[in-house]
Amino acid sequence: MTDARTDRDLALALRLADAAGAAIRPLFRGAWSHERKADRSFVTEADRAAEAAMRALIEEAFPADGIIGEEYGTRNEGAGRQWVLDPIDGTTSFIAGRPIFGTLIALLQDGWPVLGIIDQPIAGERWVGRIGQPTLFNGKPAQAKPLKELGDAVLATTSPHLFTDEEADAFMSVAKQVAEKKIIYGGDCYNYGLVASGHIDLVIEAGLKLHDYAALVPVVEGAGGMMADWQGNPLDAGSDGTVIAIGDPARLEDVLEAMG
């Protein structure tokens, strides 16, 4: 991709985040309806309004591009460029009035994430990652922190209840090597922004879909961290939904060994 094209991509991605935030903010801690989807997860008016606003902008700017959205499905499925949208990652937190959810926006080129945004529209916090470029947090470089040993890590996961029994065993094998008071539950995509900014060392999750993780990869890796599946492979559109995000790539092998 040319520099001019990547600049246009970034400009559009920032507009998408602005549009999603404008749809979400009036409904936060307000009166709105929500329902359960077939997978028992929640969806709200805010999810749908934010995704609809983003899709309209993409279709106007780049009509040949594909779109993969959590709420409205796939458009132009065979396109080499695919925009991946999760309007509210952490809908339960949104419903509960907790400002630790986020809007996720990714651009895939031939299945690989090349641009990603994590936007928290209530706190006004935005992480922007682009392949080959440093991650920016509210316009300033973000930097993941080094980790001397796994025992020093701050470990996070959205919920241990989302793991299968086997996955929970693997997670707890890592948790046993981390100080008990340094384990954080809850946070969804917000945890990955905190990895990029050097506040959390390690996130371990499973059962994620493409819209849950695609945007996170350029953000974490542009800050010096690493993202991989539970076998240590890089994440792309075909990944199995197991995810490790770590601020210090030198400790990834320690995590994989601990998981067994």
Short mmCIF file of C-alpha atoms in Angstrom, two decimals:
data_model
loop_
_atom_site.label_atom_id
_atom_site.label_comp_id
_atom_site.label_asym_id
_atom_site.label_seq_id
_atom_site.Cartn_x
_atom_site.Cartn_y
_atom_site.Cartn_z
CA MET A 1 0.00 0.00 0.00
CA THR A 2 1.22 3.50 -0.82
CA ASP A 3 1.75 6.11 1.87
CA ALA A 4 -1.08 8.17 0.40
CA ARG A 5 -3.46 5.22 0.60
CA THR A 6 -2.48 4.33 4.15
CA ASP A 7 -2.97 7.97 5.16
CA ARG A 8 -6.45 7.89 3.65
CA ASP A 9 -7.14 4.64 5.48
CA LEU A 10 -6.08 6.19 8.78
CA ALA A 11 -8.15 9.31 8.16
CA LEU A 12 -11.20 7.16 7.51
CA ALA A 13 -10.56 4.97 10.56
CA LEU A 14 -10.42 8.07 12.77
CA ARG A 15 -13.70 9.29 11.26
CA LEU A 16 -15.23 5.89 12.00
CA ALA A 17 -14.19 6.12 15.64
CA ASP A 18 -15.60 9.65 15.89
CA ALA A 19 -18.90 8.56 14.33
CA ALA A 20 -19.22 5.54 16.62
CA GLY A 21 -18.51 7.66 19.67
CA ALA A 22 -21.13 10.20 18.63
CA ALA A 23 -23.70 7.40 18.43
CA ILE A 24 -22.70 5.80 21.73
CA ARG A 25 -22.21 8.73 24.11
CA PRO A 26 -25.85 9.96 24.25
CA LEU A 27 -26.99 6.46 25.23
CA PHE A 28 -24.38 5.71 27.91
CA ARG A 29 -26.08 5.38 31.30
CA GLY A 30 -29.30 6.41 29.55
CA ALA A 31 -32.60 4.83 28.61
CA TRP A 32 -32.35 2.35 25.74
CA SER A 33 -33.36 -1.18 24.90
CA HIS A 34 -31.23 -4.28 24.73
CA GLU A 35 -31.75 -7.90 23.81
CA ARG A 36 -29.92 -11.21 23.71
CA LYS A 37 -28.59 -12.59 20.45
CA ALA A 38 -28.57 -16.26 19.49
CA ASP A 39 -25.23 -16.77 21.27
CA ARG A 40 -26.77 -15.30 24.47
CA SER A 41 -24.62 -12.16 24.29
CA PHE A 42 -26.26 -8.75 24.61
CA VAL A 43 -26.78 -6.17 21.87
CA THR A 44 -28.06 -2.63 22.42
CA GLU A 45 -29.35 0.28 20.37
CA ALA A 46 -25.90 1.81 20.77
CA ASP A 47 -24.16 -1.22 19.19
CA ARG A 48 -26.40 -1.05 16.16
CA ALA A 49 -26.35 2.72 15.75
CA ALA A 50 -22.55 2.87 16.01
CA GLU A 51 -21.97 0.09 13.49
CA ALA A 52 -24.50 1.52 11.04
CA ALA A 53 -22.77 4.90 11.18
CA MET A 54 -19.36 3.34 10.52
CA ARG A 55 -20.57 1.12 7.67
CA ALA A 56 -22.14 4.09 5.88
CA LEU A 57 -18.83 5.97 5.93
CA ILE A 58 -16.86 2.97 4.61
CA GLU A 59 -19.35 2.30 1.82
CA GLU A 60 -19.13 5.94 0.75
CA ALA A 61 -15.33 6.22 0.92
CA PHE A 62 -14.23 2.76 -0.31
CA PRO A 63 -17.20 0.95 -1.88
CA ALA A 64 -15.05 -1.95 -3.12
CA ASP A 65 -13.74 -2.75 0.37
CA GLY A 66 -15.20 -5.53 2.45
CA ILE A 67 -16.84 -5.03 5.83
CA ILE A 68 -17.07 -7.58 8.64
CA GLY A 69 -19.27 -6.23 11.42
CA GLU A 70 -20.43 -7.86 14.61
CA GLU A 71 -24.02 -6.66 14.23
CA TYR A 72 -24.69 -6.43 10.48
CA GLY A 73 -22.52 -9.17 9.02
CA THR A 74 -20.25 -9.24 5.98
CA ARG A 75 -20.20 -7.12 2.83
CA ASN A 76 -17.96 -7.80 -0.21
CA GLU A 77 -16.70 -11.01 1.37
CA GLY A 78 -13.99 -11.69 -1.24
CA ALA A 79 -12.32 -8.28 -1.07
CA GLY A 80 -8.62 -8.21 -0.25
CA ARG A 81 -9.20 -5.24 2.05
CA GLN A 82 -11.64 -5.87 4.88
CA TRP A 83 -12.77 -3.44 7.56
CA VAL A 84 -13.57 -5.29 10.79
CA LEU A 85 -15.91 -3.51 13.21
CA ASP A 86 -16.97 -4.15 16.78
CA PRO A 87 -19.03 -1.11 17.76
CA ILE A 88 -19.06 -1.92 21.47
CA ASP A 89 -16.59 -4.51 22.68
CA GLY A 90 -17.71 -5.05 26.24
CA THR A 91 -21.46 -4.58 25.92
CA THR A 92 -21.98 -5.89 29.46
CA SER A 93 -19.77 -3.10 30.80
CA PHE A 94 -21.72 -0.59 28.70
CA ILE A 95 -25.01 -1.88 30.09
CA ALA A 96 -23.60 -1.67 33.63
CA GLY A 97 -22.46 1.93 33.12
CA ARG A 98 -18.76 1.05 33.34
CA PRO A 99 -16.61 3.10 30.90
CA ILE A 100 -14.17 0.29 30.11
CA PHE A 101 -15.80 -0.92 26.89
CA GLY A 102 -14.46 0.20 23.53
CA THR A 103 -15.09 0.54 19.82
CA LEU A 104 -12.77 -1.66 17.75
CA ILE A 105 -11.88 -0.79 14.16
CA ALA A 106 -9.45 -2.84 12.09
CA LEU A 107 -8.33 -2.96 8.49
CA LEU A 108 -7.18 -6.33 7.16
CA GLN A 109 -5.09 -6.74 4.03
CA ASP A 110 -5.36 -10.29 2.69
CA GLY A 111 -6.38 -11.48 6.15
CA TRP A 112 -3.66 -9.70 8.14
CA PRO A 113 -4.39 -6.76 10.47
CA VAL A 114 -2.55 -3.66 9.23
CA LEU A 115 -4.44 -0.93 11.11
CA GLY A 116 -6.27 -0.97 14.41
CA ILE A 117 -8.06 1.43 16.73
CA ILE A 118 -9.27 0.95 20.30
CA ASP A 119 -11.52 3.87 21.18
CA GLN A 120 -13.06 4.50 24.61
CA PRO A 121 -15.60 7.24 23.79
CA ILE A 122 -16.58 8.15 27.34
CA ALA A 123 -13.09 8.68 28.77
CA GLY A 124 -11.85 10.13 25.47
CA GLU A 125 -9.04 7.57 25.19
CA ARG A 126 -7.90 6.29 21.81
CA TRP A 127 -5.11 3.92 20.81
CA VAL A 128 -4.13 3.87 17.13
CA GLY A 129 -1.84 1.21 15.67
CA ARG A 130 -0.51 0.88 12.11
CA ILE A 131 1.83 -1.76 10.81
CA GLY A 132 5.38 -0.42 10.75
CA GLN A 133 4.46 2.63 12.84
CA PRO A 134 4.54 3.30 16.59
CA THR A 135 1.23 3.05 18.39
CA LEU A 136 -0.22 6.36 19.49
CA PHE A 137 -2.32 6.95 22.60
CA ASN A 138 -4.23 10.21 22.25
CA GLY A 139 -1.61 11.33 19.74
CA LYS A 140 1.49 10.45 21.76
CA PRO A 141 3.63 7.28 21.47
CA ALA A 142 2.53 4.36 23.66
CA GLN A 143 5.11 1.94 25.01
CA ALA A 144 4.58 -1.50 26.52
CA LYS A 145 6.86 -2.24 29.45
CA PRO A 146 9.59 -4.86 29.92
CA LEU A 147 8.97 -7.78 32.27
CA LYS A 148 11.88 -9.43 34.06
CA GLU A 149 9.98 -12.56 35.03
CA LEU A 150 6.45 -13.91 34.77
CA GLY A 151 5.96 -13.72 38.52
CA ASP A 152 6.02 -9.92 38.30
CA ALA A 153 3.24 -9.74 35.72
CA VAL A 154 -0.10 -7.98 36.01
CA LEU A 155 -2.41 -10.54 34.36
CA ALA A 156 -5.88 -9.80 32.97
CA THR A 157 -8.78 -11.67 31.39
CA THR A 158 -12.35 -10.61 30.75
CA SER A 159 -13.92 -13.47 32.71
CA PRO A 160 -12.76 -16.93 33.78
CA HIS A 161 -16.33 -18.11 33.13
CA LEU A 162 -15.78 -17.72 29.40
CA PHE A 163 -13.18 -20.51 29.33
CA THR A 164 -13.88 -24.20 28.79
CA ASP A 165 -12.63 -26.45 31.58
CA GLU A 166 -9.45 -27.21 29.65
CA GLU A 167 -8.87 -23.53 28.84
CA ALA A 168 -9.47 -22.57 32.46
CA ASP A 169 -6.82 -25.06 33.57
CA ALA A 170 -4.31 -23.50 31.17
CA PHE A 171 -5.16 -20.00 32.37
CA MET A 172 -4.89 -20.97 36.03
CA SER A 173 -1.51 -22.57 35.38
CA VAL A 174 -0.28 -19.11 34.41
CA ALA A 175 -2.23 -17.38 37.18
CA LYS A 176 -0.48 -19.53 39.79
CA GLN A 177 2.82 -18.00 38.72
CA VAL A 178 1.53 -14.44 39.14
CA ALA A 179 1.01 -12.67 42.44
CA GLU A 180 -2.65 -13.18 43.39
CA LYS A 181 -3.35 -9.49 43.85
CA LYS A 182 -2.12 -8.74 40.33
CA ILE A 183 -4.92 -10.59 38.51
CA ILE A 184 -7.59 -8.39 36.92
CA TYR A 185 -10.99 -9.64 35.78
CA GLY A 186 -13.11 -7.61 33.37
CA GLY A 187 -12.02 -5.04 30.84
CA ASP A 188 -12.49 -6.58 27.38
CA CYS A 189 -10.54 -4.59 24.76
CA TYR A 190 -9.58 -1.90 27.29
CA ASN A 191 -7.06 -4.31 28.82
CA TYR A 192 -5.18 -4.49 25.53
CA GLY A 193 -4.88 -0.72 25.36
CA LEU A 194 -3.41 -0.86 28.85
CA VAL A 195 -0.88 -3.46 27.66
CA ALA A 196 0.15 -1.04 24.90
CA SER A 197 0.50 1.76 27.45
CA GLY A 198 2.57 -0.33 29.87
CA HIS A 199 0.04 -0.72 32.71
CA ILE A 200 -0.89 -4.40 32.21
CA ASP A 201 1.71 -7.01 31.28
CA LEU A 202 -0.35 -9.94 30.05
CA VAL A 203 -3.86 -10.73 28.77
CA ILE A 204 -5.02 -14.31 28.15
CA GLU A 205 -8.37 -15.06 26.52
CA ALA A 206 -10.15 -17.68 24.43
CA GLY A 207 -13.27 -17.92 22.32
CA LEU A 208 -12.69 -14.57 20.62
CA LYS A 209 -14.00 -13.80 17.16
CA LEU A 210 -12.23 -11.83 14.45
CA HIS A 211 -13.99 -8.60 15.39
CA ASP A 212 -12.81 -9.08 19.00
CA TYR A 213 -9.09 -9.27 18.26
CA ALA A 214 -8.24 -7.88 14.80
CA ALA A 215 -7.91 -4.25 15.91
CA LEU A 216 -5.84 -5.19 18.95
CA VAL A 217 -2.90 -6.63 17.01
CA PRO A 218 -1.50 -3.42 15.44
CA VAL A 219 -2.09 -1.53 18.70
CA VAL A 220 -0.22 -3.94 20.97
CA GLU A 221 2.56 -4.77 18.51
CA GLY A 222 3.12 -1.14 17.52
CA ALA A 223 3.81 -0.42 21.19
CA GLY A 224 6.51 -3.11 21.34
CA GLY A 225 4.33 -5.93 22.62
CA MET A 226 3.27 -9.16 20.95
CA MET A 227 0.02 -10.96 20.23
CA ALA A 228 -0.28 -14.65 19.48
CA ASP A 229 -2.60 -17.62 19.79
CA TRP A 230 -2.08 -20.23 22.50
CA GLN A 231 0.42 -22.06 20.27
CA GLY A 232 2.50 -18.90 19.81
CA ASN A 233 1.39 -18.24 16.23
CA PRO A 234 0.68 -14.70 14.98
CA LEU A 235 -2.98 -13.70 14.71
CA ASP A 236 -4.78 -13.35 11.39
CA ALA A 237 -8.28 -13.82 10.01
CA GLY A 238 -7.97 -17.61 10.32
CA SER A 239 -6.86 -17.76 13.95
CA ASP A 240 -8.71 -20.03 16.37
CA GLY A 241 -9.82 -17.37 18.87
CA THR A 242 -7.27 -18.13 21.59
CA VAL A 243 -5.32 -14.96 22.34
CA ILE A 244 -2.27 -13.94 24.32
CA ALA A 245 -1.22 -10.30 24.49
CA ILE A 246 2.05 -9.59 26.26
CA GLY A 247 3.94 -6.38 26.70
CA ASP A 248 7.37 -8.02 26.66
CA PRO A 249 7.76 -10.53 23.81
CA ALA A 250 10.72 -12.10 25.61
CA ARG A 251 8.29 -13.59 28.15
CA LEU A 252 5.97 -15.27 25.62
CA GLU A 253 7.79 -18.59 25.85
CA ASP A 254 7.43 -18.50 29.64
CA VAL A 255 3.67 -18.09 29.24
CA LEU A 256 3.40 -20.91 26.69
CA GLU A 257 5.46 -23.20 28.92
CA ALA A 258 3.29 -22.40 31.93
CA MET A 259 0.14 -23.16 29.95
CA GLY A 260 1.48 -26.61 29.19
#
